Each structure stands twice: as C-alpha cells, then as structure tokens.
Amino acid sequence: MPKETIPEKTINALKVLSQAKVKFVVIGGSALVLHGIPRATLDVDIMVPADRENLINIFLHLSKLKLHTDQEQLLRLVDKPPLLIGQWLTFKDAKGYELIDVLLEDEKKFQRIYRNSKLRRGKNFSLRVISLNDLLKMKKDSSRAIDKADLELIKERLKLEKKK
C-alpha cells in the first residue's frame, strides 16, 4: 500500500475500521493512489452501507481515535437507512484536518461495488478498493474539474491493463 501518499493518521484509522470489521470500500482520489495512479489527495473517501451496525461502529471506532464529525445528528436516523443514503460524513482530527469522508450508500449498490472491488493488503490489515471501472462510472457522474481530470487517468490505466 503506498503509505507515503496517504497520511499515517488516516492509514491508522482505516486499519482500525478494517480490524473492527466495518464494511467499507475506499473510493475517490485515494482509490486512484491505491491502484498505483499518482494523485494528490488530503483525505480518504470511503463508501459504506447505510445500516445501523456499520454506522454505529464507524462513530465508535473513529471517536476512539479522537476523530470527530459535525454530523453526529445523523445517528438519530440509524434506524431509517433510506434517509441516510447519499449523505456524507466528514471526520476531522483535533486540529480540524479532514481525514475521512464517509459516503452512506444503499445496501444493494454497496454490495455491487464491494463485489467488484480489489483487495489491498497493508501491514497487519487489508481493505477493499473500488474497481477502476466502478470508479470511472462514479467520476462520470461528477461535475468537479478534478473528477474530469481523474477520468483521463483512469481511462489511461485501463488501456494499460488491457495491453497486459
């Protein structure tokens, strides 16, 4: 895992979530990095199913690491997953640096993304990274300039992989 491009504090948080059996898939710019595509990113985006157990575990384990979010009120909706789908939670450290963004997703969509994801092993833990094809689909739906640039990087990598 390219540790030098993802802050140690963030890697530790992912390790804790992984070891706590939280269901998640790394998405966004960090997924590019984990696929070996050079990309600067300050945080890690993860996708999780919008279910009660997973959400409570995320809050529990990230708070133990002194990471907090301003969206704690979403915990009141843990028994109403349809109201959570599409919501983002941002977890910050004590200095206010954003480390982890969490996308709450529909269970069926999450399972499809998870099935297609790639397993990446770190030191004493492993995690799932969204497939380049699924990431390409997600990036196409975005209107941000950085996502448009990412599209080209992904297409180039997919071309290289086809040649292998």
mmCIF file of C-alpha atoms in Angstrom:
data_model
loop_
_atom_site.group_PDB
_atom_site.id
_atom_site.type_symbol
_atom_site.label_atom_id
_atom_site.label_comp_id
_atom_site.label_asym_id
_atom_site.label_seq_id
_atom_site.Cartn_x
_atom_site.Cartn_y
_atom_site.Cartn_z
ATOM 1 C CA MET A 1 0.000 0.000 0.000
ATOM 2 C CA PRO A 2 1.548 3.377 -0.994
ATOM 3 C CA LYS A 3 1.823 4.686 2.539
ATOM 4 C CA GLU A 4 3.791 7.809 1.617
ATOM 5 C CA THR A 5 0.820 9.307 -0.247
ATOM 6 C CA ILE A 6 -1.771 8.757 2.488
ATOM 7 C CA PRO A 7 -1.151 10.331 5.926
ATOM 8 C CA GLU A 8 -0.206 7.890 8.702
ATOM 9 C CA LYS A 9 -3.112 9.039 10.881
ATOM 10 C CA THR A 10 -5.536 8.205 8.080
ATOM 11 C CA ILE A 11 -3.950 4.807 7.436
ATOM 12 C CA ASN A 12 -4.287 4.067 11.150
ATOM 13 C CA ALA A 13 -7.995 4.984 11.052
ATOM 14 C CA LEU A 14 -8.557 2.671 8.058
ATOM 15 C CA LYS A 15 -6.685 -0.085 9.883
ATOM 16 C CA VAL A 16 -8.883 0.325 12.966
ATOM 17 C CA LEU A 17 -12.062 0.240 10.857
ATOM 18 C CA SER A 18 -10.830 -2.824 8.985
ATOM 19 C CA GLN A 19 -9.910 -4.684 12.165
ATOM 20 C CA ALA A 20 -13.305 -3.759 13.674
ATOM 21 C CA LYS A 21 -14.953 -5.479 10.681
ATOM 22 C CA VAL A 22 -16.585 -2.261 9.460
ATOM 23 C CA LYS A 23 -17.811 -2.827 5.896
ATOM 24 C CA PHE A 24 -16.278 -0.189 3.614
ATOM 25 C CA VAL A 25 -14.690 0.356 0.227
ATOM 26 C CA VAL A 26 -12.121 3.090 -0.475
ATOM 27 C CA ILE A 27 -13.360 5.377 -3.257
ATOM 28 C CA GLY A 28 -12.282 8.749 -4.690
ATOM 29 C CA GLY A 29 -8.761 10.082 -5.103
ATOM 30 C CA SER A 30 -7.248 7.679 -2.591
ATOM 31 C CA ALA A 31 -8.592 4.764 -4.614
ATOM 32 C CA LEU A 32 -6.574 6.073 -7.554
ATOM 33 C CA VAL A 33 -3.466 6.118 -5.368
ATOM 34 C CA LEU A 34 -4.147 2.557 -4.191
ATOM 35 C CA HIS A 35 -4.438 1.487 -7.834
ATOM 36 C CA GLY A 36 -0.988 2.994 -8.462
ATOM 37 C CA ILE A 37 -2.204 6.154 -10.206
ATOM 38 C CA PRO A 38 -0.407 9.291 -8.978
ATOM 39 C CA ARG A 39 -2.923 11.674 -7.437
ATOM 40 C CA ALA A 40 -2.613 14.218 -4.642
ATOM 41 C CA THR A 41 -5.324 13.914 -2.007
ATOM 42 C CA LEU A 42 -5.587 15.132 1.551
ATOM 43 C CA ASP A 43 -8.224 12.738 2.833
ATOM 44 C CA VAL A 44 -9.670 9.307 2.162
ATOM 45 C CA ASP A 45 -13.192 8.773 0.890
ATOM 46 C CA ILE A 46 -14.916 5.549 1.828
ATOM 47 C CA MET A 47 -18.300 4.132 0.886
ATOM 48 C CA VAL A 48 -20.299 2.213 3.486
ATOM 49 C CA PRO A 49 -23.749 0.655 3.524
ATOM 50 C CA ALA A 50 -26.224 2.890 5.336
ATOM 51 C CA ASP A 51 -27.055 0.369 8.047
ATOM 52 C CA ARG A 52 -27.327 0.730 11.803
ATOM 53 C CA GLU A 53 -24.478 -1.559 12.888
ATOM 54 C CA ASN A 54 -21.954 -0.178 10.431
ATOM 55 C CA LEU A 55 -22.739 3.456 11.190
ATOM 56 C CA ILE A 56 -22.538 2.972 14.952
ATOM 57 C CA ASN A 57 -19.207 1.121 14.575
ATOM 58 C CA ILE A 58 -17.773 3.933 12.452
ATOM 59 C CA PHE A 59 -18.669 6.567 15.046
ATOM 60 C CA LEU A 60 -17.457 4.369 17.914
ATOM 61 C CA HIS A 61 -14.063 3.484 16.461
ATOM 62 C CA LEU A 62 -13.234 6.848 14.902
ATOM 63 C CA SER A 63 -14.147 8.671 18.124
ATOM 64 C CA LYS A 64 -11.679 6.394 19.982
ATOM 65 C CA LEU A 65 -9.032 7.804 17.621
ATOM 66 C CA LYS A 66 -10.092 11.348 18.585
ATOM 67 C CA LEU A 67 -11.715 11.936 15.195
ATOM 68 C CA HIS A 68 -14.983 13.836 15.231
ATOM 69 C CA THR A 69 -17.712 14.949 12.866
ATOM 70 C CA ASP A 70 -20.180 17.818 12.877
ATOM 71 C CA GLN A 71 -22.834 15.443 11.503
ATOM 72 C CA GLU A 72 -23.411 13.397 14.676
ATOM 73 C CA GLN A 73 -27.136 14.181 14.427
ATOM 74 C CA LEU A 74 -27.303 11.567 11.642
ATOM 75 C CA LEU A 75 -27.017 8.913 14.357
ATOM 76 C CA ARG A 76 -30.659 9.678 15.179
ATOM 77 C CA LEU A 77 -31.544 8.250 11.769
ATOM 78 C CA VAL A 78 -29.705 4.914 12.048
ATOM 79 C CA ASP A 79 -32.992 3.036 12.000
ATOM 80 C CA LYS A 80 -34.093 4.818 8.807
ATOM 81 C CA PRO A 81 -31.454 3.886 6.191
ATOM 82 C CA PRO A 82 -33.380 5.404 3.234
ATOM 83 C CA LEU A 83 -32.940 8.837 4.841
ATOM 84 C CA LEU A 84 -29.179 8.303 5.141
ATOM 85 C CA ILE A 85 -28.439 7.199 1.567
ATOM 86 C CA GLY A 86 -26.335 9.760 -0.288
ATOM 87 C CA GLN A 87 -25.248 11.584 2.876
ATOM 88 C CA TRP A 88 -21.571 12.348 3.504
ATOM 89 C CA LEU A 89 -19.914 12.364 6.932
ATOM 90 C CA THR A 90 -16.596 14.145 7.353
ATOM 91 C CA PHE A 91 -14.340 13.070 10.218
ATOM 92 C CA LYS A 92 -11.657 15.517 11.368
ATOM 93 C CA ASP A 93 -8.790 15.403 13.819
ATOM 94 C CA ALA A 94 -8.392 17.777 16.779
ATOM 95 C CA LYS A 95 -6.713 20.377 14.548
ATOM 96 C CA GLY A 96 -9.671 20.348 12.157
ATOM 97 C CA TYR A 97 -7.947 18.481 9.333
ATOM 98 C CA GLU A 98 -10.358 16.365 7.327
ATOM 99 C CA LEU A 99 -9.090 12.783 7.312
ATOM 100 C CA ILE A 100 -12.003 10.571 6.288
ATOM 101 C CA ASP A 101 -15.136 11.295 4.257
ATOM 102 C CA VAL A 102 -17.816 8.619 4.508
ATOM 103 C CA LEU A 103 -20.465 8.172 1.800
ATOM 104 C CA LEU A 104 -23.560 6.348 3.050
ATOM 105 C CA GLU A 105 -24.921 4.159 0.280
ATOM 106 C CA ASP A 106 -27.815 1.837 -0.484
ATOM 107 C CA GLU A 107 -27.053 -1.778 0.539
ATOM 108 C CA LYS A 108 -27.545 -3.195 -2.981
ATOM 109 C CA LYS A 109 -25.292 -0.620 -4.625
ATOM 110 C CA PHE A 110 -22.687 -1.066 -1.897
ATOM 111 C CA GLN A 111 -22.702 -4.852 -2.361
ATOM 112 C CA ARG A 112 -22.196 -4.469 -6.122
ATOM 113 C CA ILE A 113 -19.266 -2.073 -5.586
ATOM 114 C CA TYR A 114 -17.852 -4.394 -2.895
ATOM 115 C CA ARG A 115 -18.083 -7.498 -5.122
ATOM 116 C CA ASN A 116 -16.167 -5.708 -7.900
ATOM 117 C CA SER A 117 -13.614 -4.134 -5.533
ATOM 118 C CA LYS A 118 -9.956 -5.104 -5.267
ATOM 119 C CA LEU A 119 -8.337 -6.343 -2.070
ATOM 120 C CA ARG A 120 -5.270 -4.367 -0.975
ATOM 121 C CA ARG A 121 -3.109 -5.579 1.874
ATOM 122 C CA GLY A 122 -1.371 -3.270 4.294
ATOM 123 C CA LYS A 123 0.763 -4.031 7.305
ATOM 124 C CA ASN A 124 -1.460 -6.144 9.605
ATOM 125 C CA PHE A 125 -4.676 -5.277 7.765
ATOM 126 C CA SER A 126 -6.380 -5.311 4.407
ATOM 127 C CA LEU A 127 -9.018 -3.174 2.764
ATOM 128 C CA ARG A 128 -11.223 -3.079 -0.308
ATOM 129 C CA VAL A 129 -10.658 -0.506 -3.076
ATOM 130 C CA ILE A 130 -13.286 0.316 -5.672
ATOM 131 C CA SER A 131 -12.592 -1.185 -9.101
ATOM 132 C CA LEU A 132 -11.354 1.223 -11.756
ATOM 133 C CA ASN A 133 -14.458 0.525 -13.858
ATOM 134 C CA ASP A 134 -16.799 1.413 -10.979
ATOM 135 C CA LEU A 135 -14.703 4.466 -10.114
ATOM 136 C CA LEU A 136 -14.916 5.554 -13.752
ATOM 137 C CA LYS A 137 -18.728 5.396 -13.528
ATOM 138 C CA MET A 138 -18.747 7.426 -10.302
ATOM 139 C CA LYS A 139 -16.412 10.068 -11.708
ATOM 140 C CA LYS A 140 -18.544 10.419 -14.864
ATOM 141 C CA ASP A 141 -21.485 11.446 -12.673
ATOM 142 C CA SER A 142 -19.496 14.270 -11.056
ATOM 143 C CA SER A 143 -19.144 17.790 -12.371
ATOM 144 C CA ARG A 144 -15.968 18.711 -10.464
ATOM 145 C CA ALA A 145 -12.937 19.602 -12.570
ATOM 146 C CA ILE A 146 -10.671 17.248 -10.597
ATOM 147 C CA ASP A 147 -13.031 14.349 -11.332
ATOM 148 C CA LYS A 148 -12.923 15.138 -15.050
ATOM 149 C CA ALA A 149 -9.107 15.010 -14.877
ATOM 150 C CA ASP A 150 -9.321 11.726 -12.942
ATOM 151 C CA LEU A 151 -11.422 10.258 -15.756
ATOM 152 C CA GLU A 152 -8.494 10.604 -18.134
ATOM 153 C CA LEU A 153 -6.094 8.989 -15.653
ATOM 154 C CA ILE A 154 -8.457 6.054 -15.143
ATOM 155 C CA LYS A 155 -9.019 5.559 -18.877
ATOM 156 C CA GLU A 156 -5.261 5.570 -19.450
ATOM 157 C CA ARG A 157 -4.695 2.983 -16.689
ATOM 158 C CA LEU A 158 -7.472 0.746 -18.048
ATOM 159 C CA LYS A 159 -5.864 0.878 -21.510
ATOM 160 C CA LEU A 160 -2.524 -0.173 -19.994
ATOM 161 C CA GLU A 161 -4.152 -3.038 -18.104
ATOM 162 C CA LYS A 162 -5.824 -4.313 -21.294
ATOM 163 C CA LYS A 163 -2.427 -4.478 -23.010
ATOM 164 C CA LYS A 164 -1.016 -6.755 -20.284
#
